[in-house]
PDB file of C-alpha atoms in Angstrom:
ATOM      1  CA  ALA A1250       0.437  -1.882  20.686  1.00 65.00           C
ATOM      2  CA  GLN A1251       0.333   0.249  17.886  1.00 75.00           C
ATOM      3  CA  LYS A1252       0.640  -2.224  14.375  1.00 93.00           C
ATOM      4  CA  ILE A1253       2.991   1.045  12.400  1.00 97.00           C
ATOM      5  CA  THR A1254       5.218   3.173  14.239  1.00 97.00           C
ATOM      6  CA  GLN A1255       6.690   6.481  12.470  1.00 97.00           C
ATOM      7  CA  THR A1256       8.841   7.623  15.276  1.00 96.00           C
ATOM      8  CA  GLN A1257       9.484  10.713  13.084  1.00 96.00           C
ATOM      9  CA  PRO A1258       7.265  13.542  13.081  1.00 95.00           C
ATOM     10  CA  GLY A1259       9.491  15.911  11.337  1.00 96.00           C
ATOM     11  CA  MET A1260      12.990  16.035   8.647  1.00 96.00           C
ATOM     12  CA  PHE A1261      14.743  18.027   6.890  1.00 96.00           C
ATOM     13  CA  VAL A1262      17.055  17.492   3.821  1.00 97.00           C
ATOM     14  CA  GLN A1263      19.205  19.016   1.865  1.00 97.00           C
ATOM     15  CA  GLU A1264      18.426  19.282  -2.240  1.00 97.00           C
ATOM     16  CA  LYS A1265      20.182  16.286  -4.173  1.00 97.00           C
ATOM     17  CA  GLU A1266      20.741  14.333   0.273  1.00 98.00           C
ATOM     18  CA  ALA A1267      19.629  10.907   0.401  1.00 98.00           C
ATOM     19  CA  VAL A1268      17.061  10.661   3.167  1.00 98.00           C
ATOM     20  CA  THR A1269      15.608   7.883   5.605  1.00 98.00           C
ATOM     21  CA  LEU A1270      12.248   7.926   6.617  1.00 98.00           C
ATOM     22  CA  ASP A1271      11.902   5.265   9.813  1.00 98.00           C
ATOM     23  CA  CYS A1272       8.524   2.871   9.680  1.00 98.00           C
ATOM     24  CA  THR A1273       8.414  -0.948  11.916  1.00 98.00           C
ATOM     25  CA  TYR A1274       5.796  -2.526  12.100  1.00 97.00           C
ATOM     26  CA  ASP A1275       4.158  -5.069  13.841  1.00 96.00           C
ATOM     27  CA  THR A1276       2.558  -8.142  13.171  1.00 94.00           C
ATOM     28  CA  SER A1277       2.450 -12.198  14.026  1.00 93.00           C
ATOM     29  CA  ASP A1278       1.092 -12.804  10.186  1.00 92.00           C
ATOM     30  CA  PRO A1279       3.404 -14.529   8.108  1.00 93.00           C
ATOM     31  CA  SER A1280       1.850 -13.118   5.767  1.00 91.00           C
ATOM     32  CA  TYR A1281       1.707  -8.775   4.759  1.00 93.00           C
ATOM     33  CA  GLY A1282       2.802  -6.112   2.904  1.00 94.00           C
ATOM     34  CA  LEU A1283       3.935  -3.138   3.422  1.00 96.00           C
ATOM     35  CA  PHE A1284       3.184   0.184   1.836  1.00 97.00           C
ATOM     36  CA  TRP A1285       4.474   3.651   1.354  1.00 98.00           C
ATOM     37  CA  TYR A1286       2.412   6.410   0.283  1.00 98.00           C
ATOM     38  CA  LYS A1287       3.500  10.277  -0.058  1.00 98.00           C
ATOM     39  CA  GLN A1288       0.980  13.029   0.592  1.00 98.00           C
ATOM     40  CA  PRO A1289       2.074  16.238  -0.733  1.00 97.00           C
ATOM     41  CA  SER A1290       0.702  19.892   0.583  1.00 96.00           C
ATOM     42  CA  SER A1291      -2.428  19.916  -2.494  1.00 95.00           C
ATOM     43  CA  GLY A1292      -4.127  16.742  -0.248  1.00 95.00           C
ATOM     44  CA  GLU A1293      -4.364  13.681  -2.251  1.00 96.00           C
ATOM     45  CA  MET A1294      -2.571   9.911  -1.645  1.00 97.00           C
ATOM     46  CA  ILE A1295       0.509   9.146  -3.946  1.00 96.00           C
ATOM     47  CA  PHE A1296       1.978   4.966  -4.325  1.00 96.00           C
ATOM     48  CA  LEU A1297       5.026   5.167  -3.611  1.00 97.00           C
ATOM     49  CA  ILE A1298       7.277   1.843  -3.716  1.00 97.00           C
ATOM     50  CA  TYR A1299       5.893  -1.594  -1.585  1.00 96.00           C
ATOM     51  CA  GLN A1300       7.094  -4.515  -0.192  1.00 96.00           C
ATOM     52  CA  GLY A1301       6.397  -8.707   0.159  1.00 94.00           C
ATOM     53  CA  SER A1302       6.470 -10.407   3.479  1.00 94.00           C
ATOM     54  CA  TYR A1303       7.895 -13.240   1.298  1.00 94.00           C
ATOM     55  CA  ASP A1304       9.826 -10.744  -1.394  1.00 93.00           C
ATOM     56  CA  GLN A1305      13.754 -11.987  -0.810  1.00 92.00           C
ATOM     57  CA  GLN A1306      14.814  -8.347  -2.539  1.00 95.00           C
ATOM     58  CA  ASN A1307      14.391  -4.591  -1.111  1.00 97.00           C
ATOM     59  CA  ALA A1308      11.779  -2.896  -3.029  1.00 97.00           C
ATOM     60  CA  THR A1309      12.831   0.018  -5.394  1.00 97.00           C
ATOM     61  CA  GLU A1310      10.948   1.987  -7.981  1.00 96.00           C
ATOM     62  CA  GLY A1311      13.812   4.679  -9.351  1.00 97.00           C
ATOM     63  CA  ARG A1312      14.753   7.405  -6.791  1.00 98.00           C
ATOM     64  CA  TYR A1313      13.142   5.702  -3.876  1.00 98.00           C
ATOM     65  CA  SER A1314      14.410   2.430  -1.962  1.00 98.00           C
ATOM     66  CA  LEU A1315      12.613   0.042   0.487  1.00 98.00           C
ATOM     67  CA  ASN A1316      14.859  -0.760   3.440  1.00 97.00           C
ATOM     68  CA  PHE A1317      13.467  -3.706   4.558  1.00 97.00           C
ATOM     69  CA  GLN A1318      14.547  -6.004   7.488  1.00 97.00           C
ATOM     70  CA  LYS A1319      12.514  -8.471   7.871  1.00 96.00           C
ATOM     71  CA  ALA A1320      14.228  -9.693  11.658  1.00 95.00           C
ATOM     72  CA  ARG A1321      13.336  -5.757  13.194  1.00 96.00           C
ATOM     73  CA  LYS A1322       9.834  -6.022  11.721  1.00 97.00           C
ATOM     74  CA  SER A1323      11.416  -2.018   9.774  1.00 97.00           C
ATOM     75  CA  ALA A1324      10.744  -1.252   6.497  1.00 98.00           C
ATOM     76  CA  ASN A1325      11.964   2.438   6.385  1.00 98.00           C
ATOM     77  CA  LEU A1326      11.705   4.505   3.205  1.00 98.00           C
ATOM     78  CA  VAL A1327      14.433   5.175   1.538  1.00 98.00           C
ATOM     79  CA  ILE A1328      14.746   8.493  -0.728  1.00 98.00           C
ATOM     80  CA  SER A1329      17.934   9.522  -2.470  1.00 96.00           C
ATOM     81  CA  ALA A1330      18.721  12.642  -4.375  1.00 96.00           C
ATOM     82  CA  SER A1331      16.324  14.737  -2.521  1.00 98.00           C
ATOM     83  CA  GLN A1332      14.364  16.917  -4.671  1.00 98.00           C
ATOM     84  CA  LEU A1333      11.966  19.951  -3.353  1.00 97.00           C
ATOM     85  CA  GLY A1334       9.182  18.653  -5.246  1.00 97.00           C
ATOM     86  CA  ASP A1335       9.626  15.280  -2.476  1.00 98.00           C
ATOM     87  CA  SER A1336       8.675  18.114   0.224  1.00 98.00           C
ATOM     88  CA  ALA A1337       5.041  15.878   0.984  1.00 98.00           C
ATOM     89  CA  MET A1338       3.898  13.398   4.038  1.00 98.00           C
ATOM     90  CA  TYR A1339       5.473  10.486   3.692  1.00 98.00           C
ATOM     91  CA  PHE A1340       3.117   7.193   5.541  1.00 98.00           C
ATOM     92  CA  CYS A1341       4.208   3.807   5.549  1.00 98.00           C
ATOM     93  CA  ALA A1342       1.115   1.082   5.550  1.00 97.00           C
ATOM     94  CA  MET A1343       0.828  -2.179   6.746  1.00 96.00           C
ATOM     95  CA  ARG A1344      -1.531  -5.318   4.880  1.00 92.00           C
ATOM     96  CA  GLU A1345      -2.531  -7.994   7.567  1.00 87.00           C
ATOM     97  CA  GLY A1346      -2.832 -11.257   5.170  1.00 81.00           C
ATOM     98  CA  ASP A1347      -2.939 -12.503   2.020  1.00 77.00           C
ATOM     99  CA  PHE A1348      -6.669 -10.002   1.703  1.00 79.00           C
ATOM    100  CA  SER A1349      -8.687 -13.612   0.518  1.00 76.00           C
ATOM    101  CA  GLY A1350     -12.354 -13.237   0.605  1.00 72.00           C
ATOM    102  CA  GLY A1351     -11.904  -9.616   0.009  1.00 73.00           C
ATOM    103  CA  TYR A1352     -10.526  -8.709   3.059  1.00 79.00           C
ATOM    104  CA  ASN A1353      -8.335  -6.175   3.546  1.00 84.00           C
ATOM    105  CA  LYS A1354      -7.246  -2.945   5.964  1.00 89.00           C
ATOM    106  CA  LEU A1355      -4.547  -1.325   5.163  1.00 92.00           C
ATOM    107  CA  ILE A1356      -3.153   0.355   8.338  1.00 95.00           C
ATOM    108  CA  PHE A1357      -0.694   3.764   8.858  1.00 97.00           C
ATOM    109  CA  GLY A1358       1.082   5.048  10.692  1.00 97.00           C
ATOM    110  CA  ALA A1359       1.022   8.568  11.778  1.00 97.00           C
ATOM    111  CA  GLY A1360       3.287  10.419   8.841  1.00 98.00           C
ATOM    112  CA  THR A1361       6.235  11.833   8.709  1.00 98.00           C
ATOM    113  CA  ARG A1362       6.696  15.306   7.088  1.00 98.00           C
ATOM    114  CA  LEU A1363       9.866  15.796   5.132  1.00 98.00           C
ATOM    115  CA  ALA A1364      10.951  18.951   3.873  1.00 98.00           C
ATOM    116  CA  VAL A1365      13.229  19.472   1.133  1.00 98.00           C
ATOM    117  CA  HIS A1366      15.486  22.800   1.887  1.00 96.00           C
ATOM    118  CA  PRO A1367      17.442  24.259  -1.679  1.00 94.00           C
TER     119      PRO A1367
ATOM    120  CA  ASP B 304      -9.262   9.302 -17.330  1.00 67.00           C
ATOM    121  CA  THR B 305     -10.589  10.080 -13.413  1.00 69.00           C
ATOM    122  CA  ALA B 306      -9.131   6.014 -12.556  1.00 93.00           C
ATOM    123  CA  VAL B 307     -11.152   7.538  -8.847  1.00 97.00           C
ATOM    124  CA  SER B 308     -13.270  10.735  -8.858  1.00 97.00           C
ATOM    125  CA  GLN B 309     -14.992  11.347  -5.505  1.00 97.00           C
ATOM    126  CA  THR B 310     -17.375  14.701  -4.897  1.00 97.00           C
ATOM    127  CA  PRO B 311     -17.651  17.215  -3.551  1.00 97.00           C
ATOM    128  CA  LYS B 312     -13.860  17.923  -2.951  1.00 97.00           C
ATOM    129  CA  TYR B 313     -14.904  20.986  -0.088  1.00 97.00           C
ATOM    130  CA  LEU B 314     -18.224  20.242   1.650  1.00 97.00           C
ATOM    131  CA  VAL B 315     -19.259  22.636   4.787  1.00 97.00           C
ATOM    132  CA  THR B 316     -22.054  22.332   6.738  1.00 97.00           C
ATOM    133  CA  GLN B 317     -23.809  22.853   9.624  1.00 97.00           C
ATOM    134  CA  MET B 318     -23.968  20.766  12.780  1.00 97.00           C
ATOM    135  CA  GLY B 319     -27.029  18.803  12.519  1.00 97.00           C
ATOM    136  CA  ASN B 320     -27.115  18.836   8.710  1.00 97.00           C
ATOM    137  CA  ASP B 321     -27.205  15.095   6.706  1.00 97.00           C
ATOM    138  CA  LYS B 322     -24.972  14.881   3.898  1.00 97.00           C
ATOM    139  CA  SER B 323     -23.497  12.578   1.189  1.00 98.00           C
ATOM    140  CA  ILE B 324     -20.031  12.319  -0.389  1.00 98.00           C
ATOM    141  CA  LYS B 325     -20.100  10.107  -3.641  1.00 98.00           C
ATOM    142  CA  CYS B 326     -17.118   8.143  -5.054  1.00 98.00           C
ATOM    143  CA  GLU B 327     -17.496   5.898  -8.629  1.00 97.00           C
ATOM    144  CA  GLN B 328     -14.233   4.346  -9.569  1.00 97.00           C
ATOM    145  CA  ASN B 329     -13.122   3.210 -13.536  1.00 96.00           C
ATOM    146  CA  LEU B 330     -10.149   0.202 -12.353  1.00 94.00           C
ATOM    147  CA  GLY B 331     -12.368  -2.656 -12.418  1.00 93.00           C
ATOM    148  CA  HIS B 332     -11.135  -3.153  -8.976  1.00 92.00           C
ATOM    149  CA  ASP B 333     -13.648  -5.529  -7.099  1.00 90.00           C
ATOM    150  CA  THR B 334     -13.043  -3.887  -3.179  1.00 93.00           C
ATOM    151  CA  MET B 335     -13.623  -0.319  -2.554  1.00 95.00           C
ATOM    152  CA  TYR B 336     -13.253   1.620   0.545  1.00 96.00           C
ATOM    153  CA  TRP B 337     -13.901   4.750   2.980  1.00 97.00           C
ATOM    154  CA  TYR B 338     -11.161   6.079   5.064  1.00 97.00           C
ATOM    155  CA  LYS B 339     -11.014   9.158   7.502  1.00 97.00           C
ATOM    156  CA  GLN B 340      -8.126  11.331   7.534  1.00 98.00           C
ATOM    157  CA  ASP B 341      -8.229  13.257  10.938  1.00 96.00           C
ATOM    158  CA  SER B 342      -6.798  17.207  11.753  1.00 94.00           C
ATOM    159  CA  LYS B 343      -3.456  15.660  13.037  1.00 94.00           C
ATOM    160  CA  LYS B 344      -3.334  13.786   9.501  1.00 95.00           C
ATOM    161  CA  PHE B 345      -4.295   9.870  10.543  1.00 96.00           C
ATOM    162  CA  LEU B 346      -5.847   7.858   8.888  1.00 96.00           C
ATOM    163  CA  LYS B 347      -8.458   5.347   9.696  1.00 95.00           C
ATOM    164  CA  ILE B 348     -10.515   2.470   8.076  1.00 95.00           C
ATOM    165  CA  MET B 349     -13.849   3.087   7.390  1.00 96.00           C
ATOM    166  CA  PHE B 350     -16.030   1.076   5.283  1.00 95.00           C
ATOM    167  CA  SER B 351     -14.589  -1.217   3.194  1.00 93.00           C
ATOM    168  CA  TYR B 352     -16.861  -3.239   0.783  1.00 93.00           C
ATOM    169  CA  ASN B 353     -16.443  -6.121  -2.128  1.00 90.00           C
ATOM    170  CA  ASN B 354     -18.111  -6.598  -4.848  1.00 88.00           C
ATOM    171  CA  LYS B 355     -20.847  -4.645  -3.239  1.00 87.00           C
ATOM    172  CA  GLU B 356     -21.010  -6.809   0.363  1.00 90.00           C
ATOM    173  CA  LEU B 357     -20.280  -4.560   3.374  1.00 91.00           C
ATOM    174  CA  ILE B 358     -16.781  -6.459   4.664  1.00 90.00           C
ATOM    175  CA  ILE B 359     -15.554  -4.196   7.288  1.00 90.00           C
ATOM    176  CA  ASN B 360     -16.984  -1.763   9.020  1.00 91.00           C
ATOM    177  CA  GLU B 361     -15.000  -0.061  11.761  1.00 90.00           C
ATOM    178  CA  THR B 362     -16.344   1.019  14.806  1.00 80.00           C
ATOM    179  CA  VAL B 363     -18.106   3.857  13.596  1.00 89.00           C
ATOM    180  CA  PRO B 364     -20.970   5.567  14.460  1.00 92.00           C
ATOM    181  CA  ASN B 365     -23.922   4.719  12.970  1.00 92.00           C
ATOM    182  CA  ARG B 366     -24.269   7.807  11.244  1.00 96.00           C
ATOM    183  CA  PHE B 367     -22.418   7.485   8.969  1.00 96.00           C
ATOM    184  CA  SER B 368     -23.916   4.447   6.791  1.00 95.00           C
ATOM    185  CA  PRO B 369     -21.969   3.991   3.392  1.00 96.00           C
ATOM    186  CA  LYS B 370     -23.977   2.785   0.466  1.00 95.00           C
ATOM    187  CA  SER B 371     -22.753   0.581  -2.671  1.00 95.00           C
ATOM    188  CA  PRO B 372     -25.547   0.080  -5.773  1.00 93.00           C
ATOM    189  CA  ASP B 373     -22.746  -1.824  -7.875  1.00 93.00           C
ATOM    190  CA  LYS B 374     -19.093  -2.711  -7.495  1.00 91.00           C
ATOM    191  CA  ALA B 375     -17.851   0.496  -8.948  1.00 95.00           C
ATOM    192  CA  HIS B 376     -19.659   3.198  -7.100  1.00 96.00           C
ATOM    193  CA  LEU B 377     -19.172   4.084  -2.909  1.00 97.00           C
ATOM    194  CA  ASN B 378     -21.306   6.356  -0.773  1.00 97.00           C
ATOM    195  CA  LEU B 379     -21.418   7.675   2.560  1.00 97.00           C
ATOM    196  CA  HIS B 380     -23.997   9.619   3.715  1.00 97.00           C
ATOM    197  CA  ILE B 381     -23.528  10.258   7.431  1.00 97.00           C
ATOM    198  CA  ASN B 382     -26.258  12.331   9.277  1.00 97.00           C
ATOM    199  CA  SER B 383     -27.058  14.755  12.257  1.00 97.00           C
ATOM    200  CA  LEU B 384     -23.166  16.062  11.283  1.00 97.00           C
ATOM    201  CA  GLU B 385     -21.120  17.367  14.335  1.00 97.00           C
ATOM    202  CA  LEU B 386     -18.337  19.143  14.376  1.00 96.00           C
ATOM    203  CA  GLY B 387     -16.212  16.499  15.622  1.00 95.00           C
ATOM    204  CA  ASP B 388     -16.621  15.162  12.098  1.00 97.00           C
ATOM    205  CA  SER B 389     -14.871  17.018   9.841  1.00 97.00           C
ATOM    206  CA  ALA B 390     -11.961  15.040   7.507  1.00 97.00           C
ATOM    207  CA  VAL B 391     -11.366  14.192   4.931  1.00 98.00           C
ATOM    208  CA  TYR B 392     -12.999  11.440   3.438  1.00 98.00           C
ATOM    209  CA  PHE B 393     -10.877   9.624   0.993  1.00 98.00           C
ATOM    210  CA  CYS B 394     -11.811   7.316  -1.332  1.00 98.00           C
ATOM    211  CA  ALA B 395     -10.080   4.172  -2.412  1.00 97.00           C
ATOM    212  CA  SER B 396     -11.083   0.944  -4.440  1.00 95.00           C
ATOM    213  CA  SER B 397      -7.783  -2.391  -5.073  1.00 93.00           C
ATOM    214  CA  PRO B 398      -7.643  -4.704  -7.577  1.00 89.00           C
ATOM    215  CA  GLN B 399      -8.202  -8.517  -7.056  1.00 84.00           C
ATOM    216  CA  PRO B 400      -6.209 -10.826  -5.103  1.00 80.00           C
ATOM    217  CA  GLY B 401      -3.136 -11.418  -7.863  1.00 77.00           C
ATOM    218  CA  GLN B 402      -3.375  -8.888  -9.946  1.00 78.00           C
ATOM    219  CA  GLY B 403      -1.129  -5.974  -8.546  1.00 79.00           C
ATOM    220  CA  ARG B 404       0.220  -5.188  -5.406  1.00 84.00           C
ATOM    221  CA  ALA B 405      -1.820  -6.529  -2.951  1.00 82.00           C
ATOM    222  CA  GLY B 406      -4.057  -4.726  -0.686  1.00 86.00           C
ATOM    223  CA  GLU B 407      -3.077  -1.590  -2.462  1.00 91.00           C
ATOM    224  CA  LEU B 408      -5.231   0.958  -2.086  1.00 93.00           C
ATOM    225  CA  PHE B 409      -5.606   3.621  -4.601  1.00 95.00           C
ATOM    226  CA  PHE B 410      -7.085   6.946  -3.167  1.00 97.00           C
ATOM    227  CA  GLY B 411      -9.321   9.461  -5.060  1.00 97.00           C
ATOM    228  CA  GLU B 412      -8.238  12.668  -3.928  1.00 96.00           C
ATOM    229  CA  GLY B 413     -10.360  13.366  -0.971  1.00 97.00           C
ATOM    230  CA  SER B 414     -13.599  14.855   0.316  1.00 98.00           C
ATOM    231  CA  ARG B 415     -13.044  17.574   2.909  1.00 98.00           C
ATOM    232  CA  LEU B 416     -16.153  17.897   4.942  1.00 98.00           C
ATOM    233  CA  THR B 417     -16.157  21.035   7.335  1.00 98.00           C
ATOM    234  CA  VAL B 418     -18.878  21.129   9.715  1.00 97.00           C
ATOM    235  CA  LEU B 419     -19.699  24.629  11.386  1.00 96.00           C
TER     236      LEU B 419
END
């Protein structure tokens, strides 16, 4: 079974509009973390936002917010006021467990390609 | 200044050759990784090292051999290169638990390997 599912291979949004990128996850571990990374066409991986499984509040980082619905096992990324520079691949990733003993494996979804139109 | 640096950035080589990619991090992290991103952009972990000790070894052909001479360096050597090895290889590191976001990966810029 897929641990991380991103069902939208591609998304389009008009500049200045908000957009939601979907991510669902599957784990039975009570301790986990969810990450979103951005990969522009230049290829580097850029950290955007993090949500821990025990965090009570939804994470926010500037124009990025994470809509965390634990019971539904979803962690959607919301980008407000889209900019042309937001055009990129976006990856959702999950860490299972609490990284004890040095064991850490981030599992990535297949990604969503976002295109922002002027 | 670069936190996680990989060399070379581009590598074009013939099938059957042996090549290495080097990675260094100056963040003081204990854990380092190699991830492979295929042509469909799918990212998958290959190896992780914690304080020079191999922790994760996914089902990777044994033509791939990582080496960590110290906790700031993790190199990847690939023997007898095959066409299917063409990919972007990312090195990454993570801070120790309790320092920052647990499990966050700090990525290098990637090394694009093309096997002809």
